[in-house]
Structure formats: C-alpha cells, structure tokens
Tab-separated table of C-alpha atoms and ligand atoms in Angstrom:
chain	number	residue	atom	x	y	z
A	1	MET	CA	74.182	33.726	36.167
A	2	SER	CA	74.736	34.334	39.814
A	3	ARG	CA	73.861	30.732	40.510
A	4	SER	CA	76.402	29.424	38.029
A	5	PHE	CA	78.944	31.857	39.422
A	6	THR	CA	78.385	30.481	42.927
A	7	TRP	CA	78.651	26.975	41.594
A	8	HIS	CA	81.887	27.867	39.818
A	9	LEU	CA	83.306	29.406	42.968
A	10	SER	CA	82.473	26.486	45.152
A	11	LEU	CA	83.872	24.095	42.570
A	12	CYS	CA	87.103	26.073	42.617
A	13	ALA	CA	87.123	26.019	46.368
A	14	LEU	CA	86.542	22.305	46.306
A	15	MET	CA	89.256	21.739	43.760
A	16	SER	CA	91.796	23.806	45.620
A	17	LEU	CA	90.812	22.138	48.871
A	18	SER	CA	91.315	18.714	47.417
A	19	TRP	CA	94.569	19.882	45.875
A	20	VAL	CA	95.792	21.102	49.262
A	21	ALA	CA	94.715	17.840	50.853
A	22	LYS	CA	96.527	15.836	48.201
A	23	ALA	CA	99.709	17.807	48.566
A	24	ALA	CA	99.779	17.819	52.318
A	25	GLU	CA	98.753	14.495	53.744
A	26	VAL	CA	99.462	10.819	53.805
A	27	ASN	CA	96.955	8.190	54.893
A	28	VAL	CA	98.341	5.150	56.624
A	29	TYR	CA	96.788	1.779	57.394
A	30	SER	CA	98.834	0.168	60.118
A	31	TYR	CA	99.056	-3.170	61.852
A	32	ARG	CA	101.777	-1.629	63.974
A	33	GLN	CA	100.826	-0.175	67.338
A	34	PRO	CA	100.285	3.613	67.374
A	35	GLN	CA	102.930	4.213	70.036
A	36	LEU	CA	105.564	2.677	67.749
A	37	ILE	CA	105.037	4.834	64.718
A	38	GLN	CA	103.139	7.922	65.869
A	39	PRO	CA	106.254	9.667	67.260
A	40	MET	CA	108.029	9.325	63.909
A	41	PHE	CA	105.028	10.621	62.032
A	42	ALA	CA	105.043	13.647	64.323
A	43	VAL	CA	108.658	14.467	63.468
A	44	PHE	CA	107.944	13.941	59.761
A	45	THR	CA	105.002	16.351	59.907
A	46	GLN	CA	107.078	18.901	61.800
A	47	GLU	CA	109.816	18.779	59.156
A	48	THR	CA	107.719	18.603	56.004
A	49	GLY	CA	104.333	20.066	56.875
A	50	ILE	CA	102.752	16.867	55.546
A	51	ALA	CA	100.098	15.507	57.893
A	52	VAL	CA	99.958	11.778	58.531
A	53	ASN	CA	96.559	10.235	59.243
A	54	ALA	CA	96.792	6.728	60.582
A	55	VAL	CA	94.217	4.009	61.048
A	56	TYR	CA	95.314	1.179	63.317
A	57	ALA	CA	93.933	-2.332	63.341
A	58	LYS	CA	94.956	-5.778	64.472
A	59	THR	CA	93.258	-7.610	61.614
A	60	GLY	CA	91.211	-7.087	58.498
A	61	MET	CA	93.259	-4.336	56.867
A	62	LEU	CA	93.771	-6.263	53.621
A	63	GLU	CA	90.064	-7.034	53.355
A	64	ARG	CA	89.318	-3.390	53.945
A	65	LEU	CA	91.807	-2.278	51.287
A	66	ARG	CA	90.396	-4.807	48.861
A	67	SER	CA	86.789	-3.805	49.401
A	68	GLU	CA	87.591	-0.088	49.160
A	69	GLY	CA	89.394	-0.667	45.871
A	70	ARG	CA	90.028	2.526	43.891
A	71	ASN	CA	88.166	4.578	46.483
A	72	SER	CA	90.514	3.669	49.312
A	73	PRO	CA	92.012	6.702	51.058
A	74	ALA	CA	95.022	4.592	52.069
A	75	ASP	CA	98.443	5.438	50.688
A	76	LEU	CA	100.648	3.190	52.780
A	77	VAL	CA	100.288	-0.097	54.600
A	78	PHE	CA	102.550	-0.755	57.587
A	79	THR	CA	102.878	-4.285	58.829
A	80	VAL	CA	105.276	-6.766	60.380
A	81	ASP	CA	106.748	-9.868	58.848
A	82	ILE	CA	107.755	-10.701	55.314
A	83	GLY	CA	104.726	-13.009	55.058
A	84	ARG	CA	102.216	-10.246	55.661
A	85	LEU	CA	104.077	-7.862	53.356
A	86	THR	CA	104.174	-10.349	50.496
A	87	ASP	CA	100.528	-11.325	51.087
A	88	THR	CA	99.603	-7.679	50.528
A	89	VAL	CA	101.579	-7.645	47.302
A	90	SER	CA	100.172	-11.000	46.093
A	91	ALA	CA	96.671	-9.672	46.696
A	92	GLY	CA	97.400	-7.019	44.066
A	93	LEU	CA	96.937	-4.172	46.556
A	94	THR	CA	100.301	-2.438	46.048
A	95	GLN	CA	102.276	-0.569	43.419
A	96	PRO	CA	106.044	-0.405	42.895
A	97	VAL	CA	108.197	2.497	44.070
A	98	GLU	CA	111.378	3.565	42.312
A	99	SER	CA	113.440	5.603	44.747
A	100	ALA	CA	117.186	6.116	44.840
A	101	ALA	CA	116.940	7.051	48.538
A	102	LEU	CA	115.067	3.883	49.483
A	103	ASN	CA	117.483	1.751	47.494
A	104	ALA	CA	120.472	3.435	49.126
A	105	ASN	CA	119.110	3.295	52.685
A	106	ILE	CA	117.700	-0.234	52.684
A	107	PRO	CA	119.926	-3.233	51.960
A	108	ALA	CA	118.795	-5.271	48.954
A	109	ASN	CA	117.877	-8.321	51.052
A	110	PHE	CA	115.377	-6.231	53.028
A	111	ARG	CA	113.362	-4.910	50.083
A	112	ASP	CA	111.396	-6.296	47.159
A	113	PRO	CA	113.514	-6.406	43.975
A	114	ASP	CA	110.400	-5.073	42.188
A	115	GLY	CA	109.873	-2.231	44.682
A	116	HIS	CA	106.521	-3.399	46.072
A	117	TRP	CA	107.623	-3.601	49.719
A	118	PHE	CA	110.418	-2.126	51.820
A	119	GLY	CA	111.720	-3.269	55.191
A	120	LEU	CA	111.919	-0.430	57.727
A	121	THR	CA	113.097	-2.263	60.845
A	122	ALA	CA	114.898	-5.561	61.249
A	123	ARG	CA	114.361	-8.284	63.829
A	124	ALA	CA	116.655	-11.188	64.640
A	125	ARG	CA	115.188	-14.642	65.330
A	126	LEU	CA	117.215	-15.739	68.349
A	127	ILE	CA	117.659	-19.009	70.166
A	128	VAL	CA	117.386	-18.672	73.937
A	129	THR	CA	118.513	-21.376	76.336
A	130	SER	CA	118.141	-21.922	80.057
A	131	ARG	CA	121.036	-20.330	81.922
A	132	LYS	CA	120.812	-23.110	84.480
A	133	ARG	CA	120.442	-26.201	82.324
A	134	VAL	CA	122.307	-25.411	79.096
A	135	ALA	CA	125.994	-24.510	79.078
A	136	ALA	CA	127.352	-21.564	77.130
A	137	GLY	CA	128.338	-22.697	73.646
A	138	GLU	CA	126.234	-25.860	73.763
A	139	MET	CA	123.691	-24.480	71.294
A	140	THR	CA	124.913	-22.281	68.444
A	141	ARG	CA	122.951	-23.141	65.267
A	142	TYR	CA	119.316	-23.538	64.156
A	143	GLU	CA	120.332	-26.906	62.693
A	144	GLN	CA	121.090	-28.177	66.216
A	145	LEU	CA	117.445	-27.721	67.243
A	146	ALA	CA	116.769	-30.984	65.359
A	147	GLU	CA	119.493	-33.019	67.090
A	148	PRO	CA	118.252	-35.940	69.262
A	149	LYS	CA	120.262	-34.551	72.185
A	150	TRP	CA	117.506	-31.972	72.750
A	151	LYS	CA	114.629	-34.443	72.878
A	152	GLY	CA	111.866	-33.165	75.141
A	153	ARG	CA	113.722	-29.897	75.789
A	154	LEU	CA	112.332	-27.504	73.135
A	155	CYS	CA	109.399	-25.113	73.248
A	156	THR	CA	108.102	-23.208	70.228
A	157	ARG	CA	104.916	-21.528	69.104
A	158	SER	CA	102.931	-22.902	66.147
A	159	ALA	CA	104.955	-23.699	63.032
A	160	LYS	CA	102.220	-21.882	61.093
A	161	HIS	CA	102.883	-18.540	62.760
A	162	PRO	CA	104.541	-16.153	60.268
A	163	TYR	CA	107.727	-15.874	62.400
A	164	MET	CA	108.160	-19.664	62.393
A	165	VAL	CA	107.148	-19.986	58.746
A	166	ALA	CA	109.872	-17.495	57.784
A	167	LEU	CA	112.451	-19.405	59.836
A	168	THR	CA	111.541	-22.720	58.176
A	169	ALA	CA	111.554	-20.964	54.794
A	170	SER	CA	115.079	-19.708	55.546
A	171	ILE	CA	116.140	-23.306	56.299
A	172	ILE	CA	114.640	-24.359	52.939
A	173	ALA	CA	116.572	-21.533	51.264
A	174	ALA	CA	119.792	-22.662	52.945
A	175	HIS	CA	119.503	-26.456	52.634
A	176	GLY	CA	116.767	-27.371	50.169
A	177	LEU	CA	113.378	-28.999	50.719
A	178	ASP	CA	114.418	-32.499	51.785
A	179	THR	CA	116.942	-31.455	54.394
A	180	ALA	CA	114.584	-28.767	55.684
A	181	LYS	CA	111.816	-31.318	56.104
A	182	ARG	CA	114.095	-33.651	58.067
A	183	TRP	CA	115.052	-30.640	60.176
A	184	LEU	CA	111.467	-29.719	60.949
A	185	GLN	CA	110.695	-33.356	61.764
A	186	GLY	CA	113.640	-33.388	64.154
A	187	VAL	CA	112.568	-30.143	65.811
A	188	LYS	CA	109.039	-31.508	66.196
A	189	LYS	CA	110.425	-34.658	67.873
A	190	ASN	CA	112.309	-32.520	70.391
A	191	LEU	CA	109.292	-30.522	71.549
A	192	ALA	CA	108.557	-30.639	75.259
A	193	ARG	CA	104.887	-29.839	74.643
A	194	LYS	CA	102.376	-29.132	71.916
A	195	PRO	CA	103.202	-25.778	70.245
A	196	GLN	CA	101.285	-22.956	71.896
A	197	GLY	CA	101.405	-19.308	72.914
A	198	ASN	CA	103.553	-16.511	71.566
A	199	ASP	CA	107.294	-15.860	71.741
A	200	ARG	CA	107.168	-14.702	75.361
A	201	THR	CA	105.248	-17.833	76.370
A	202	GLN	CA	108.278	-19.920	75.384
A	203	VAL	CA	110.621	-17.872	77.569
A	204	LYS	CA	108.249	-18.269	80.489
A	205	ALA	CA	108.273	-22.039	79.883
A	206	ILE	CA	112.060	-22.081	80.167
A	207	TYR	CA	111.830	-20.049	83.374
A	208	SER	CA	109.288	-22.543	84.765
A	209	GLY	CA	111.503	-25.513	83.875
A	210	LEU	CA	109.157	-26.920	81.207
A	211	CYS	CA	111.842	-26.742	78.546
A	212	ASP	CA	115.427	-25.604	78.008
A	213	VAL	CA	115.489	-24.102	74.526
A	214	ALA	CA	113.225	-21.738	72.564
A	215	VAL	CA	113.234	-19.497	69.486
A	216	ILE	CA	112.109	-15.864	69.810
A	217	ASN	CA	112.346	-12.476	68.158
A	218	HIS	CA	114.989	-10.334	69.827
A	219	TYR	CA	112.832	-7.334	70.769
A	220	TYR	CA	110.710	-9.393	73.164
A	221	LEU	CA	113.695	-9.611	75.509
A	222	ALA	CA	113.758	-5.843	75.939
A	223	LYS	CA	109.992	-5.779	76.477
A	224	MET	CA	110.187	-8.583	79.026
A	225	LEU	CA	113.102	-7.036	80.914
A	226	ALA	CA	111.021	-3.863	81.262
A	227	ASP	CA	108.019	-5.773	82.620
A	228	GLU	CA	107.913	-6.518	86.334
A	229	GLU	CA	106.346	-9.972	86.000
A	230	GLN	CA	108.300	-11.042	82.940
A	231	ASN	CA	111.705	-9.687	83.953
A	232	PRO	CA	112.715	-12.936	85.737
A	233	TRP	CA	111.680	-14.964	82.681
A	234	ALA	CA	113.996	-12.912	80.464
A	235	LYS	CA	116.801	-13.125	82.996
A	236	SER	CA	116.555	-16.923	83.108
A	237	VAL	CA	117.728	-17.300	79.512
A	238	ARG	CA	120.975	-16.986	77.610
A	239	VAL	CA	120.730	-15.097	74.311
A	240	ILE	CA	122.184	-16.778	71.254
A	241	PHE	CA	122.584	-15.204	67.830
A	242	PRO	CA	122.536	-18.432	65.801
A	243	ASN	CA	124.824	-19.492	62.988
A	244	GLN	CA	127.573	-16.963	63.625
A	245	ASN	CA	130.177	-19.220	62.009
A	246	ASP	CA	128.249	-19.850	58.834
A	247	ARG	CA	125.349	-18.023	57.121
A	248	GLY	CA	124.318	-15.858	60.096
A	249	THR	CA	121.163	-15.250	62.109
A	250	HIS	CA	117.779	-15.340	60.387
A	251	MET	CA	116.334	-11.842	60.063
A	252	ASN	CA	112.837	-10.604	59.359
A	253	VAL	CA	111.456	-7.082	58.943
A	254	SER	CA	108.581	-4.795	59.622
A	255	GLY	CA	107.917	-2.773	56.554
A	256	VAL	CA	105.785	-0.644	54.309
A	257	ALA	CA	104.090	-0.893	50.928
A	258	LEU	CA	102.553	1.803	48.718
A	259	THR	CA	98.934	0.987	47.926
A	260	LYS	CA	97.878	0.465	44.334
A	261	TYR	CA	95.598	3.520	44.231
A	262	ALA	CA	97.462	5.783	46.677
A	263	PRO	CA	95.816	9.221	46.337
A	264	ASN	CA	98.847	10.988	47.838
A	265	ARG	CA	101.634	9.120	46.125
A	266	ALA	CA	104.383	11.769	46.241
A	267	SER	CA	103.862	12.552	49.922
A	268	ALA	CA	103.672	8.859	50.742
A	269	VAL	CA	107.014	8.184	49.061
A	270	LYS	CA	108.462	11.116	51.023
A	271	LEU	CA	107.323	9.464	54.255
A	272	MET	CA	108.828	6.128	53.191
A	273	GLU	CA	112.109	7.850	52.394
A	274	PHE	CA	112.090	9.713	55.702
A	275	LEU	CA	111.567	6.499	57.666
A	276	SER	CA	114.438	4.814	55.834
A	277	SER	CA	116.803	7.775	56.382
A	278	PRO	CA	119.351	7.691	59.226
A	279	ARG	CA	117.166	10.137	61.183
A	280	GLY	CA	113.984	8.119	60.736
A	281	GLN	CA	115.801	4.883	61.468
A	282	ALA	CA	117.244	6.240	64.704
A	283	LEU	CA	113.771	7.216	65.893
A	284	TYR	CA	112.275	3.898	64.859
A	285	ALA	CA	114.932	1.686	66.449
A	286	GLU	CA	115.002	3.724	69.649
A	287	LYS	CA	111.248	3.511	70.049
A	288	ASN	CA	110.680	-0.171	69.624
A	289	GLY	CA	113.957	-1.962	70.236
A	290	GLU	CA	114.303	-3.200	66.683
A	291	TYR	CA	117.394	-2.973	64.515
A	292	PRO	CA	117.719	-0.255	61.897
A	293	VAL	CA	117.538	-1.958	58.497
A	294	SER	CA	120.972	-0.517	57.795
A	295	VAL	CA	122.258	-3.161	60.253
A	296	GLY	CA	122.643	-5.100	57.008
A	297	LEU	CA	124.942	-2.506	55.517
A	298	GLY	CA	127.637	-2.461	58.153
A	299	LEU	CA	127.121	-5.191	60.756
A	300	GLY	CA	127.569	-2.801	63.630
A	301	GLN	CA	130.536	-0.870	62.330
A	302	ASN	CA	129.675	2.816	62.476
A	303	LEU	CA	126.134	1.796	63.249
A	304	LYS	CA	124.351	3.529	66.080
A	305	LEU	CA	121.746	1.200	67.525
A	306	HIS	CA	120.182	3.799	69.849
A	307	ASN	CA	119.248	1.083	72.294
A	308	PRO	CA	121.338	-0.022	75.291
A	309	LEU	CA	120.316	-3.697	75.144
A	310	LEU	CA	121.094	-3.987	71.443
A	311	GLU	CA	124.367	-2.168	71.967
A	312	SER	CA	125.262	-4.593	74.782
A	313	TRP	CA	124.754	-7.528	72.422
A	314	GLY	CA	127.087	-5.914	69.908
A	315	PRO	CA	127.427	-6.580	66.204
A	316	PHE	CA	126.496	-9.980	64.806
A	317	LEU	CA	126.514	-11.821	61.527
A	318	GLN	CA	123.119	-11.933	59.870
A	319	ASP	CA	121.784	-14.152	57.130
A	320	ILE	CA	121.657	-11.857	54.113
A	321	GLU	CA	119.566	-14.221	52.013
A	322	SER	CA	116.983	-12.043	50.285
A	323	LEU	CA	113.669	-11.976	52.154
A	324	ALA	CA	111.994	-12.130	48.748
A	325	VAL	CA	113.658	-15.521	48.225
A	326	ILE	CA	112.699	-16.615	51.744
A	327	ALA	CA	109.118	-15.485	51.054
A	328	SER	CA	109.082	-17.668	47.936
A	329	HIS	CA	109.556	-20.714	50.210
A	330	ARG	CA	106.721	-19.805	52.609
A	331	ALA	CA	104.076	-21.969	50.972
A	332	ASN	CA	106.407	-24.974	51.189
A	333	ALA	CA	107.203	-24.184	54.819
A	334	ILE	CA	103.502	-24.114	55.718
A	335	ARG	CA	102.877	-27.377	53.850
A	336	MET	CA	105.846	-28.926	55.626
A	337	ALA	CA	104.436	-27.973	59.021
A	338	ASP	CA	101.332	-29.990	58.111
A	339	GLN	CA	103.335	-32.876	56.682
A	340	VAL	CA	105.324	-33.355	59.882
A	341	GLY	CA	102.234	-32.738	62.029
A	342	TYR	CA	104.144	-30.036	63.853
A	343	ASP	CA	101.256	-28.426	65.691
A	344	TYR	CA	99.601	-31.677	66.852
B	401	FE	FE1	106.315	-9.641	67.295
C-alpha cells in the first residue's frame, strides 16, 4: 500500500514535471552561431517565461535529427540558406506550421507555401567591383558576369556552394535552363582563377589585384569593415545591388523549421512568431547585419534596418521570385556546375 502510494506520488511528480517542461521550454538545433541568436532567445525568455535550450553545431545536425527520430528533443532547426532549409524538409524531418502571424510577418517569397520552413533574415547576393579598375555603372547585372569583356577578371567561390547554387538557380528561374547554362559557361570563362575560398576570399583577391569582380553576400562587408586586417579589402570594392532596372537583386534567407516530432510544439511556434515579429526582427537584423525579412514587404519605406551600413545603402529592388521556386531549380544548378566544369 505505502509502496504503491509512493509510486503513485512519484509518477505524479514525474508527470507534472514533464508537463512543466513541455509548457516552458523550446529545444533548438542551430547551425547559426550562438552570438547571433542567443540574445534574441534571452529576450524571448524574459517576455514569455519559456526557456530556450540551444545546441550549436557546424555540421551533422540533420544526421543527428534523423538518427534520434521520434526521440529527438529538438523542436526547431535554425540554419542558413534555402538549400539547407529545403534539404531538411526533403529529408522528412519537419512538419508544417499554420500561423497567421508568420504569414503576415514574412513575405510569401521567403517562406514555404506548405509551411515547412520560414525565412527569418534576408541576405542580398551582391556584385562587388574594384574601385580602381572598374568604373561606376560599368557592372549592373548578374547577366553581365558572362560577357566576354570580363574575361580573366572574375573571382568566385565554388559553383557548388549553396550561395552560388541559389544564384544559378535564380538565373534558371529567370531565363530557363538553356540560357542559364550559357550564362554559367560564360561566367566560368571569365574566371581569373580556379574557384576557391569563401565570399571574403574573393574580396581579398580584388584588393590584391588578382581580379576585378566578385559575388558576395552583403553582410560580409560589415564584418570585413569591422576587422582590422580585412577593412582595406572591403574598402577596395564598390558595392552593387544587381538588376535594379529589371527583376532585382537575388535574395536568400536564414530560417527556421519545426521538427517532425517537436515535443514542445506550441512553445516552438511562439518562438518562431516572436522572431518574425517587428521586435524580434529588429533584434535579429541589428545583431548580425542581415535584412529583416519584411524588407520584402516595403522595400525600405517605413522599414527600420537597425544597422548603419544597411541604412547607408538605402532601399533597393529585390528579386521576389519565391525561394521555393528557386529551390526547385537547385538540382539543375548543381548539375550545370558539373556540365560546364565550373570548379576545375
Ligand atoms: Fe554566410
């Protein structure tokens, strides 16, 4: 009797404990650096009382999620790039979210039509050119990167890197497969050297005189300007928001997905909604120099960017092709990189 009573008590305690845990926490798997998202989690916890436990990793998160299966403690996956977001979805590791707040806060092109992923910050894929060797206005469109005029003057990273894959996929979306392939062939012909390094490496190459033109994500400029060694690299280039007179600059996102077996679903959706809200977006953009996703809702009008560099660049026209459509061209973009022998 007394034994079963004790058992009953402890079971109750256990149940209420697990109930409290379920109601009051969110578990996050993140490819994003802690310093980028931790401050926002802190504000969220302060305002809602919901704790956020985050695990950070550079690789292997999908494998971990997959092997944990139904037992995974993870509710949300944070990652960068439409490729990585859609890979998570294709792996069957997510579930859809229906949320009026998310749909209102995030422009349609920055979220999955089926609700499996949501963009939380936006990044522009810029062209940068040497201030010394390329005149203002000489380069204005991605299409020009393939023109023979630039032979031996371009530097890019691998065409297989997700940022480049998304750009090629956006060219496929805009012009179709055949034209996009001719474009990539042309870009390949213009390379000053075998593709290598990351986005910053290309800016350094312009600074060193190895090439005159590169393609980079916008936030690296802020990071480089703030770095003693890299500051002169950043200052050696002119910043171009491509395609301002036609479809606009290619955009990508960092984003979030709700895991298939999220144990704390309601709290997790609350965190997603918070991060998409004007308050969450202000914190996010300020912290990491990215654009709020709402940049797609107003193109700068009434939009606080919370970042002096971004504000100095001002509003710009962005390509509002759905990232879901762009993602659907990724496999072709990767194949194309092989077909034109881009990386060799
Ligand atoms: Fe990056």
